[in-house]
Coordinates of C-alpha atoms in Angstrom, one line a residue:
X18 CA -11.2 13.0 -12.2
X19 CA -14.3 13.2 -10.0
X20 CA -16.6 13.3 -13.0
X21 CA -15.0 10.5 -15.0
X22 CA -15.4 7.5 -12.7
X23 CA -15.6 6.9 -8.9
X24 CA -12.6 4.7 -9.0
X25 CA -9.1 5.0 -10.3
X26 CA -7.4 2.8 -12.9
X27 CA -8.7 1.2 -16.1
X28 CA -12.5 1.1 -16.7
X29 CA -14.8 0.0 -19.5
X30 CA -15.9 3.0 -21.6
X31 CA -18.4 3.3 -24.5
X32 CA -15.9 4.9 -26.9
X33 CA -13.8 2.6 -29.1
X34 CA -10.7 4.7 -28.8
X35 CA -9.4 8.0 -27.4
X36 CA -9.7 9.5 -30.9
X37 CA -13.5 9.0 -30.7
X38 CA -13.6 10.7 -27.3
X39 CA -11.5 13.6 -28.6
X40 CA -13.8 13.9 -31.7
X41 CA -16.8 14.6 -29.4
X42 CA -14.7 17.0 -27.3
X43 CA -13.7 19.0 -30.4
X44 CA -17.2 19.1 -31.8
X45 CA -18.6 20.5 -28.5
X46 CA -15.7 22.8 -27.4
X47 CA -13.3 23.1 -30.4
X48 CA -12.5 26.4 -32.1
X49 CA -14.7 25.4 -35.0
X50 CA -17.6 24.3 -32.8
X51 CA -21.1 25.4 -33.8
X52 CA -24.7 24.3 -33.5
X53 CA -24.3 21.6 -36.2
X54 CA -21.1 20.2 -34.6
X55 CA -22.8 20.0 -31.2
X56 CA -25.8 18.2 -32.7
X57 CA -23.3 15.7 -34.3
X58 CA -21.7 15.3 -30.8
X59 CA -25.1 14.6 -29.3
X60 CA -25.7 11.9 -31.9
X61 CA -22.4 10.2 -30.9
X62 CA -23.4 10.5 -27.2
X63 CA -26.7 8.7 -28.1
X64 CA -24.6 5.9 -29.5
X65 CA -22.5 5.7 -26.4
X66 CA -25.7 5.6 -24.3
X67 CA -26.9 2.7 -26.4
X68 CA -23.6 0.9 -25.9
X69 CA -23.8 1.2 -22.1
X70 CA -26.5 2.8 -20.0
X71 CA -24.0 3.6 -17.2
X72 CA -21.9 6.4 -18.6
X73 CA -19.2 8.2 -16.8
X74 CA -20.9 11.0 -14.9
X75 CA -19.1 13.7 -16.9
X76 CA -20.4 12.2 -20.2
X77 CA -23.8 11.6 -18.7
X78 CA -24.0 15.3 -17.6
X79 CA -23.0 16.4 -21.1
X80 CA -25.6 14.2 -22.6
X81 CA -28.3 15.6 -20.3
X82 CA -27.4 19.3 -21.0
X83 CA -27.1 18.8 -24.8
X84 CA -30.5 17.1 -24.8
X85 CA -31.9 20.1 -23.0
X86 CA -30.2 22.6 -25.4
X87 CA -31.5 20.9 -28.5
X88 CA -35.0 20.2 -27.2
X89 CA -37.4 21.2 -30.0
X90 CA -39.1 24.3 -28.5
X91 CA -41.9 24.3 -31.0
X92 CA -43.3 20.9 -29.8
X93 CA -44.1 22.0 -26.3
X94 CA -46.0 24.8 -24.6
X95 CA -44.1 27.1 -22.2
X96 CA -45.0 25.2 -19.0
X97 CA -44.1 21.8 -20.4
X98 CA -40.9 23.2 -21.8
X99 CA -40.0 24.7 -18.4
X100 CA -40.8 21.4 -16.8
X101 CA -38.5 19.5 -19.2
X102 CA -35.6 21.9 -18.9
X103 CA -35.9 22.1 -15.1
X104 CA -35.7 18.3 -15.0
X105 CA -32.6 18.4 -17.1
X106 CA -30.9 20.9 -14.9
X107 CA -31.9 19.1 -11.7
X108 CA -30.7 15.7 -13.0
X109 CA -27.4 17.3 -14.0
X110 CA -27.0 18.9 -10.5
X111 CA -27.8 15.6 -8.8
X112 CA -25.2 13.7 -10.8
X113 CA -22.5 16.3 -10.3
X114 CA -23.0 16.8 -6.6
X115 CA -23.4 13.1 -5.8
X116 CA -19.8 12.4 -6.8
X117 CA -18.4 14.5 -4.0
X118 CA -16.1 12.3 -1.8
X119 CA -17.4 13.7 1.5
X120 CA -20.8 12.9 2.8
X121 CA -22.7 16.1 3.5
X122 CA -25.8 18.0 2.6
X123 CA -26.6 18.7 -1.1
X124 CA -25.8 22.4 -0.7
X125 CA -22.3 21.6 0.8
X126 CA -21.6 19.0 -1.9
X127 CA -22.6 21.3 -4.7
X128 CA -20.4 24.1 -3.3
X129 CA -17.4 21.8 -3.2
X130 CA -18.0 20.9 -6.8
X131 CA -17.8 24.7 -7.6
X132 CA -21.5 25.0 -8.5
X133 CA -22.8 28.6 -7.8
X134 CA -25.5 29.4 -5.3
X135 CA -28.0 30.6 -7.9
X136 CA -27.8 27.2 -9.7
X137 CA -28.3 25.4 -6.4
X138 CA -31.3 27.6 -5.6
X139 CA -32.7 26.9 -9.1
X140 CA -32.4 23.2 -8.5
X141 CA -34.1 23.6 -5.1
X142 CA -37.0 25.5 -6.6
X143 CA -37.5 22.8 -9.2
X144 CA -37.5 20.0 -6.7
X145 CA -39.5 21.7 -3.8
X146 CA -41.3 24.8 -5.0
X147 CA -44.7 25.0 -6.7
X148 CA -43.3 27.5 -9.3
X149 CA -40.8 26.4 -11.9
X150 CA -37.9 28.7 -12.9
X151 CA -38.4 31.0 -15.9
X152 CA -37.2 30.0 -19.4
X153 CA -34.5 32.7 -19.3
X154 CA -33.0 31.3 -16.1
X155 CA -33.2 27.8 -17.4
X156 CA -31.5 28.7 -20.7
X157 CA -28.8 30.5 -18.7
X158 CA -28.4 27.4 -16.5
X159 CA -27.9 25.1 -19.5
X160 CA -25.2 27.4 -21.0
X161 CA -23.4 27.6 -17.6
X162 CA -23.5 23.8 -17.1
X163 CA -22.0 23.2 -20.5
X164 CA -19.1 25.6 -19.7
X165 CA -18.8 24.1 -16.3
X166 CA -18.4 20.6 -17.8
X167 CA -15.6 21.9 -20.0
X168 CA -13.7 23.2 -17.0
X169 CA -14.3 20.4 -14.6
X170 CA -14.4 17.3 -16.9
X171 CA -13.5 17.6 -20.5
X172 CA -10.4 19.8 -20.3
X173 CA -8.8 18.1 -17.3
X174 CA -9.7 14.6 -18.5
X175 CA -8.3 15.2 -22.0
X176 CA -4.8 14.6 -20.8
X177 CA -5.7 11.4 -19.0
X178 CA -7.8 9.6 -21.6
X179 CA -5.6 7.0 -23.2
X180 CA -6.1 3.8 -25.2
X181 CA -5.7 0.5 -23.4
X182 CA -4.3 -2.0 -25.9
X183 CA -4.7 -5.7 -25.1
X184 CA -1.2 -6.9 -25.5
X185 CA -2.0 -10.6 -24.7
X186 CA -1.8 -11.7 -28.3
X187 CA 1.3 -9.6 -28.9
X188 CA 3.0 -11.0 -25.8
X189 CA 2.0 -14.5 -26.9
X190 CA 3.6 -14.1 -30.3
X191 CA 6.7 -12.6 -28.7
X192 CA 6.8 -15.5 -26.2
X193 CA 6.5 -18.0 -29.1
X194 CA 9.2 -16.3 -31.1
X195 CA 11.4 -16.3 -28.1
X196 CA 11.0 -20.0 -27.6
X197 CA 11.8 -20.6 -31.3
X198 CA 15.0 -18.8 -30.8
X199 CA 15.9 -20.5 -27.5
X200 CA 15.0 -24.0 -28.7
X201 CA 18.0 -24.7 -31.0
X202 CA 20.4 -23.0 -28.5
X203 CA 19.3 -25.1 -25.6
X204 CA 19.0 -28.3 -27.6
X205 CA 22.5 -28.0 -28.9
X206 CA 23.7 -27.0 -25.4
X207 CA 22.2 -30.2 -23.9
X208 CA 23.6 -32.4 -26.7
X209 CA 27.1 -31.0 -26.4
X210 CA 26.9 -31.1 -22.7
X211 CA 26.2 -34.8 -22.9
X212 CA 29.2 -35.5 -25.1
X213 CA 31.5 -34.3 -22.3
X214 CA 30.4 -37.1 -20.0
X215 CA 33.3 -39.5 -19.1
X216 CA 31.6 -42.3 -21.0
X217 CA 32.2 -40.4 -24.3
X218 CA 34.7 -37.7 -23.1
X219 CA 34.6 -35.5 -26.3
X220 CA 36.8 -32.4 -25.9
X221 CA 36.7 -30.8 -29.4
X222 CA 34.2 -30.5 -32.2
X223 CA 36.0 -32.9 -34.5
X224 CA 35.3 -35.7 -32.0
X225 CA 31.6 -35.4 -32.8
X226 CA 30.7 -38.1 -35.4
X227 CA 27.1 -36.9 -35.9
X228 CA 27.1 -34.8 -39.1
X229 CA 23.7 -33.3 -38.5
X230 CA 24.8 -32.0 -35.1
X231 CA 27.9 -30.4 -36.6
X232 CA 25.8 -28.9 -39.4
X233 CA 23.5 -27.3 -36.8
X234 CA 26.5 -25.8 -35.0
X235 CA 28.3 -24.5 -38.1
X236 CA 25.4 -23.2 -40.2
X237 CA 22.1 -23.1 -38.4
X238 CA 23.4 -21.3 -35.3
X239 CA 25.9 -19.2 -37.2
X240 CA 28.6 -19.8 -34.5
X241 CA 32.2 -18.7 -35.2
X242 CA 33.7 -22.2 -34.5
X243 CA 35.7 -24.8 -36.3
X244 CA 36.7 -28.5 -35.9
X245 CA 39.4 -27.6 -33.4
X246 CA 37.2 -25.5 -31.1
X247 CA 36.9 -26.9 -27.6
X248 CA 33.4 -28.1 -26.7
X249 CA 33.7 -26.2 -23.4
X250 CA 34.1 -23.0 -25.4
X251 CA 31.0 -23.8 -27.5
X252 CA 29.0 -24.5 -24.4
X253 CA 29.8 -21.1 -23.0
X254 CA 28.9 -19.4 -26.2
X255 CA 25.6 -21.2 -26.3
X256 CA 24.8 -20.4 -22.7
X257 CA 25.6 -16.8 -23.3
X258 CA 23.2 -16.8 -26.2
X259 CA 20.5 -18.4 -24.0
X260 CA 20.9 -15.7 -21.3
X261 CA 21.0 -12.9 -23.9
X262 CA 17.7 -14.2 -25.4
X263 CA 16.1 -14.6 -22.0
X264 CA 17.0 -11.0 -21.1
X265 CA 14.4 -9.8 -23.6
X266 CA 11.8 -10.8 -21.1
X267 CA 11.5 -8.3 -18.2
X268 CA 9.9 -10.7 -15.8
X269 CA 12.2 -13.2 -14.1
X270 CA 9.4 -15.7 -13.6
X271 CA 8.7 -15.7 -17.3
X272 CA 12.3 -16.3 -18.1
X273 CA 12.4 -19.3 -15.7
X274 CA 9.1 -20.7 -17.1
X275 CA 10.4 -20.5 -20.7
X276 CA 13.7 -22.1 -19.8
X277 CA 12.2 -24.8 -17.6
X278 CA 9.6 -25.7 -20.3
X279 CA 12.3 -26.2 -22.9
X280 CA 14.6 -28.0 -20.6
X281 CA 12.0 -30.6 -19.6
X282 CA 11.2 -31.2 -23.2
X283 CA 14.8 -32.2 -23.8
X284 CA 15.3 -36.0 -23.4
X285 CA 18.9 -35.4 -22.3
X286 CA 18.0 -33.7 -19.0
X287 CA 15.4 -36.4 -18.0
X288 CA 17.4 -39.2 -19.7
X289 CA 14.4 -40.7 -21.4
X290 CA 16.3 -42.5 -24.2
X291 CA 17.0 -46.2 -24.1
X292 CA 20.5 -46.6 -25.3
X293 CA 22.0 -44.2 -22.8
X294 CA 19.7 -44.4 -19.8
X295 CA 21.7 -47.1 -18.0
X296 CA 25.0 -45.3 -18.6
X297 CA 23.8 -42.0 -17.2
X298 CA 21.4 -43.1 -14.4
X299 CA 22.7 -46.5 -13.3
X300 CA 19.5 -48.2 -14.5
X301 CA 17.2 -45.8 -12.7
X302 CA 18.4 -46.3 -9.2
X303 CA 17.3 -44.0 -6.4
X304 CA 20.2 -41.6 -7.0
X305 CA 21.6 -39.7 -10.0
X306 CA 25.3 -40.5 -10.7
X307 CA 27.9 -37.9 -9.7
X308 CA 29.3 -37.7 -13.3
X309 CA 25.8 -37.0 -14.7
X310 CA 25.2 -34.3 -12.1
X311 CA 28.4 -32.5 -12.9
X312 CA 27.2 -32.0 -16.5
X313 CA 24.5 -29.6 -15.3
X314 CA 26.4 -27.7 -12.5
X315 CA 27.0 -24.6 -14.6
X316 CA 23.4 -24.4 -16.0
X317 CA 21.7 -25.0 -12.7
X318 CA 24.0 -22.6 -10.8
X319 CA 23.3 -19.9 -13.4
X320 CA 19.5 -20.5 -13.1
X321 CA 19.8 -20.3 -9.3
X322 CA 21.8 -17.0 -9.5
X323 CA 19.3 -15.5 -12.0
X324 CA 16.2 -16.5 -10.0
X325 CA 15.0 -19.1 -12.6
X326 CA 15.4 -22.1 -10.4
X327 CA 11.9 -21.5 -8.8
X328 CA 10.3 -22.2 -12.1
X329 CA 12.3 -25.4 -12.7
X330 CA 11.3 -26.8 -9.3
X331 CA 7.6 -26.0 -9.9
X332 CA 7.7 -27.6 -13.3
X333 CA 9.4 -30.8 -11.9
X334 CA 6.8 -31.0 -9.2
X335 CA 3.9 -30.6 -11.7
X336 CA 5.4 -33.3 -13.9
X337 CA 5.1 -35.8 -11.1
X338 CA 1.3 -35.5 -11.1
X339 CA 0.8 -35.2 -14.9
X340 CA -1.2 -38.2 -16.3
X341 CA 0.5 -38.1 -19.7
X342 CA 4.1 -38.4 -18.3
X343 CA 5.8 -41.8 -18.2
X344 CA 6.9 -43.5 -15.0
X345 CA 10.5 -43.2 -16.1
X346 CA 10.4 -39.4 -16.6
X347 CA 8.6 -39.0 -13.3
X348 CA 11.2 -41.0 -11.4
X349 CA 14.1 -39.0 -13.0
X350 CA 12.2 -35.7 -12.1
X351 CA 11.9 -36.9 -8.5
X352 CA 15.6 -37.7 -8.4
X353 CA 16.4 -34.2 -9.8
X354 CA 14.3 -32.6 -7.0
X355 CA 16.2 -34.6 -4.5
X356 CA 19.6 -33.6 -5.9
X357 CA 18.6 -29.9 -6.1
X358 CA 17.4 -30.1 -2.5
X359 CA 20.8 -31.4 -1.5
X360 CA 22.5 -28.7 -3.4
X361 CA 20.3 -26.0 -1.7
X362 CA 21.1 -27.5 1.7
X363 CA 24.8 -27.1 0.8
X364 CA 24.0 -23.4 0.1
X365 CA 22.4 -23.0 3.5
X366 CA 25.4 -24.6 5.1
X367 CA 27.8 -22.2 3.2
X368 CA 25.8 -19.2 4.2
X369 CA 25.8 -20.2 7.9
X370 CA 29.6 -20.7 7.7
X371 CA 29.9 -17.2 6.1
X372 CA 27.8 -15.7 8.9
X373 CA 30.1 -17.2 11.5
X374 CA 33.2 -16.1 9.7
X375 CA 31.9 -12.5 9.5
X376 CA 31.5 -12.4 13.2
X377 CA 35.2 -13.2 13.6
X378 CA 36.8 -11.5 10.6
X379 CA 36.1 -8.8 8.1
X380 CA 36.0 -10.8 4.9
X381 CA 36.4 -9.0 1.6
X382 CA 36.9 -11.4 -1.3
X383 CA 35.6 -11.5 -4.9
X384 CA 32.4 -13.5 -5.2
X385 CA 33.9 -16.4 -7.1
X386 CA 36.9 -16.7 -4.7
X387 CA 34.6 -16.5 -1.7
X388 CA 32.3 -19.3 -3.1
X389 CA 35.4 -21.5 -3.7
X390 CA 36.5 -20.9 -0.2
X391 CA 33.0 -21.7 1.2
X392 CA 32.8 -24.8 -0.9
X393 CA 36.0 -26.1 0.6
X394 CA 34.8 -25.3 4.1
X395 CA 31.5 -27.2 3.4
X396 CA 33.4 -30.3 2.3
X397 CA 35.5 -30.1 5.5
X398 CA 32.4 -29.8 7.6
X399 CA 30.4 -32.4 5.6
X400 CA 32.5 -34.6 3.3
X401 CA 29.3 -35.8 1.6
X402 CA 28.7 -32.3 0.2
X403 CA 31.6 -33.0 -2.3
X404 CA 29.1 -35.1 -4.3
X405 CA 26.3 -32.6 -4.2
X406 CA 25.4 -30.1 -6.9
X407 CA 27.4 -26.9 -6.8
X408 CA 24.7 -24.3 -7.0
X409 CA 25.1 -20.6 -6.4
X410 CA 26.2 -20.7 -2.7
X411 CA 25.4 -17.0 -2.0
X412 CA 22.1 -16.8 -3.8
X413 CA 18.7 -16.9 -2.0
X414 CA 16.9 -20.2 -1.6
X415 CA 13.9 -20.4 -4.0
X416 CA 10.6 -19.1 -2.4
X417 CA 8.8 -22.3 -3.4
X418 CA 10.8 -24.1 -0.7
X419 CA 11.2 -21.4 1.9
X420 CA 7.6 -20.1 1.9
X421 CA 5.5 -22.5 4.0
X422 CA 2.3 -21.7 2.1
X423 CA 4.0 -22.4 -1.3
X424 CA 5.7 -25.5 0.1
X425 CA 2.4 -26.9 1.2
X426 CA 0.7 -26.1 -2.2
X427 CA 3.4 -27.4 -4.5
X428 CA 5.2 -30.1 -2.5
X429 CA 2.9 -31.6 0.1
X430 CA -0.6 -31.4 -1.3
X431 CA -0.3 -34.1 -4.0
X432 CA 2.0 -36.9 -2.7
X433 CA 2.4 -40.0 -4.8
X434 CA 4.8 -43.0 -5.0
X435 CA 7.6 -40.7 -6.1
X436 CA 7.4 -38.3 -3.2
X437 CA 9.5 -40.4 -0.9
X438 CA 12.4 -40.0 -3.4
X439 CA 12.8 -36.3 -2.7
X440 CA 10.7 -35.1 0.2
X441 CA 13.4 -35.5 3.0
X442 CA 15.8 -33.3 1.1
X443 CA 13.3 -30.6 0.4
X444 CA 12.1 -30.6 4.0
X445 CA 15.7 -29.9 5.1
X446 CA 15.6 -26.6 3.1
X447 CA 12.5 -25.2 4.9
X448 CA 13.3 -23.6 8.3
X449 CA 9.9 -24.7 9.7
X450 CA 9.4 -28.2 8.3
X451 CA 13.0 -29.3 8.8
X452 CA 12.6 -29.3 12.6
X453 CA 12.8 -32.9 13.8
X454 CA 9.3 -33.1 15.2
X455 CA 7.6 -31.5 12.2
X456 CA 9.7 -33.5 9.7
X457 CA 8.9 -36.8 11.4
X458 CA 5.2 -36.1 11.5
X459 CA 5.1 -35.1 7.8
X460 CA 7.1 -38.1 6.7
X461 CA 4.8 -40.5 8.6
X462 CA 1.6 -38.9 7.2
X463 CA 3.0 -39.0 3.7
X464 CA 4.0 -42.7 4.1
X465 CA 0.5 -43.5 5.4
X466 CA -1.2 -41.6 2.5
X467 CA 1.0 -43.1 -0.2
X468 CA 0.6 -46.6 1.2
X469 CA -3.2 -46.2 1.2
X470 CA -3.1 -44.9 -2.3
X471 CA -1.1 -47.9 -3.5
X472 CA -3.3 -50.5 -1.8
X473 CA -6.6 -48.7 -2.5
X474 CA -9.1 -50.8 -4.5
X475 CA -12.2 -49.7 -6.3
X476 CA -15.2 -49.5 -3.9
X477 CA -17.9 -52.2 -4.0
X478 CA -21.2 -51.4 -5.5
X479 CA -23.5 -49.6 -3.1
X480 CA -27.0 -51.2 -3.3
X481 CA -30.2 -49.3 -3.3
X482 CA -33.8 -50.1 -2.5
X483 CA -34.3 -50.7 -6.3
X484 CA -31.6 -53.4 -6.2
X485 CA -33.3 -55.1 -3.3
X486 CA -36.7 -55.1 -5.1
X487 CA -35.1 -56.4 -8.3
X488 CA -33.3 -59.1 -6.3
X489 CA -36.5 -60.2 -4.6
X490 CA -38.3 -60.4 -7.9
X491 CA -35.5 -62.6 -9.2
X492 CA -35.9 -64.8 -6.2
X493 CA -39.6 -65.1 -6.7
X494 CA -39.2 -66.0 -10.3
X495 CA -36.6 -68.6 -9.4
X496 CA -39.0 -70.1 -6.8
X497 CA -41.9 -70.2 -9.3
X498 CA -39.7 -71.9 -11.9
X499 CA -38.5 -74.4 -9.2
X500 CA -42.1 -75.2 -8.3
X501 CA -43.2 -75.7 -11.9
X502 CA -40.3 -78.0 -12.6
X503 CA -40.8 -79.9 -9.3
X504 CA -44.0 -81.7 -10.3
X505 CA -42.3 -83.4 -13.2
X506 CA -38.9 -84.1 -11.6
X507 CA -39.3 -85.5 -8.1
X508 CA -35.8 -86.9 -8.1
X509 CA -34.3 -83.3 -8.0
X510 CA -36.4 -82.1 -5.1
X511 CA -33.5 -82.2 -2.6
X512 CA -31.2 -80.4 -5.1
X513 CA -33.9 -77.7 -5.7
X514 CA -34.4 -77.3 -2.0
X515 CA -30.6 -76.9 -1.5
X516 CA -30.4 -74.4 -4.3
X517 CA -33.3 -72.4 -2.8
X518 CA -31.7 -72.4 0.6
X519 CA -28.4 -71.3 -0.9
X520 CA -30.1 -68.6 -2.9
X521 CA -32.0 -67.4 0.2
X522 CA -28.7 -67.1 2.2
X523 CA -27.0 -65.1 -0.5
X524 CA -29.9 -62.7 -1.5
X525 CA -32.0 -60.2 0.3
X526 CA -35.7 -60.9 0.9
X527 CA -38.2 -58.1 1.0
X528 CA -40.0 -57.9 4.4
X529 CA -43.8 -57.4 4.0
X530 CA -45.3 -58.6 7.3
X531 CA -43.7 -56.2 9.7
X532 CA -44.7 -52.6 10.4
X533 CA -41.4 -50.8 11.0
X534 CA -43.1 -47.5 11.9
X535 CA -43.9 -49.0 15.3
X536 CA -40.3 -49.9 16.1
X537 CA -37.9 -47.5 17.8
X538 CA -35.1 -46.2 15.6
X539 CA -32.2 -48.7 15.7
X540 CA -34.3 -51.6 17.1
X541 CA -35.5 -54.5 14.9
X542 CA -38.8 -56.2 15.7
X543 CA -37.2 -59.3 17.2
X544 CA -34.8 -57.3 19.4
X545 CA -35.5 -56.3 22.9
X546 CA -35.5 -52.6 23.8
X547 CA -34.5 -53.5 27.3
X548 CA -31.1 -54.3 26.0
X549 CA -30.8 -50.7 24.6
X550 CA -31.2 -48.4 27.6
X551 CA -30.1 -45.3 25.5
X552 CA -33.3 -45.6 23.4
X553 CA -36.6 -44.4 24.8
X554 CA -39.5 -46.8 24.8
X555 CA -42.4 -45.9 22.6
X556 CA -45.7 -45.6 24.3

């Protein structure tokens, strides 16, 4: 509305809720409205004015008109009363006409705002004439303005005014409750996933010796399973529960953030537990073992397909620069980035193969069958891809790696000693940075930066004039002490002289017999200006 605010959208208003606004509306224009109710409305408008001096112009106009209507006529003479009422009408007209979108004369603006000519003339006489309008005309003007406000502000705006409820706390509570629901599902998923590793090779629930883990599966999660249920089946049930819970969040990015947060809290994914680290990660070598990678194929592929992989990549990159994280977790995170980068490169290869196939044949296959075919073709084209993660081959590559701006922000801006473990693989995913020339330059710069960081030592103390003066004073005190001791110990004269010379060589002396103001800048008194032709001689 033109008379509500000059801008659209949410704005700060002086009423606490829409009910308060409607209360004033009813008291002024309701079917039971009378003089007393209008006075009560004016009192509320005074409160609004105290809350914020800058009222929406429709409210400000109403406040001005009601003040004029309820002005105590007995306190003023006729001329002063006409002057006050004229001022009220003129201010109302100025506010109303000024909110016309088009720049024009006052008369044109007022006409566009559906203000009559007689009211425009009344305002002109108040502003420019020596004679003020009569009381009858002014009373008539106040009544018209109040009715005009009903038509142009209060009635139209009554359907638009709504409460804006800050849902931050509600969303936070919902977020926390969602994480509480997801935590046991994901924790049990990771634990059971680990038991399928060839080192343990559990296949059914009865193989699990951990009684607490079984208790959680049978009772805490209310899963319809028994001792003979296959672990593979339970894993699928748990993952379905995770996806169903995440679906309560409308924003895909939020889903990814919740899942990534919980996943990185799990020791299983980052292998930060002593008794199994060597088994799963080959003693923290520079690659993650194939058998360990295969445990997470289904989960990471689902995250890729649902758009949650972006959040996991961002969380892993942030983990590398976190001060509270251990070196072990940082190294595993870097290796995961490398493996995910390889898996995404495999996706790009598969999509390129599919593009070429579509040029030659009209391929119509179910998605799963098509992905299996592309996976086989990738292994034929690049046998090493057989040991890469099997992500969702037909899904888009995460924006964090394809968008150059995001890539610079999250991947390149904070390199450290772990960057070399994953940066080549991530560069291969970006269409711009994977070009040989760009890739070579980036790798060289990162190597230089990281090597400087690793060999960097704390800077030496920078001395100031105060340090020089203090040092000189120490030298003077040492010389005085030496002289005082010299009269009683002639045998040590040579040693004292040697100490003094040594001290003089190591410390600064304050120069007091040279006027440096007469020396050209950059030339010491004992240097010849003839040897410095770039410096002008002083006259």
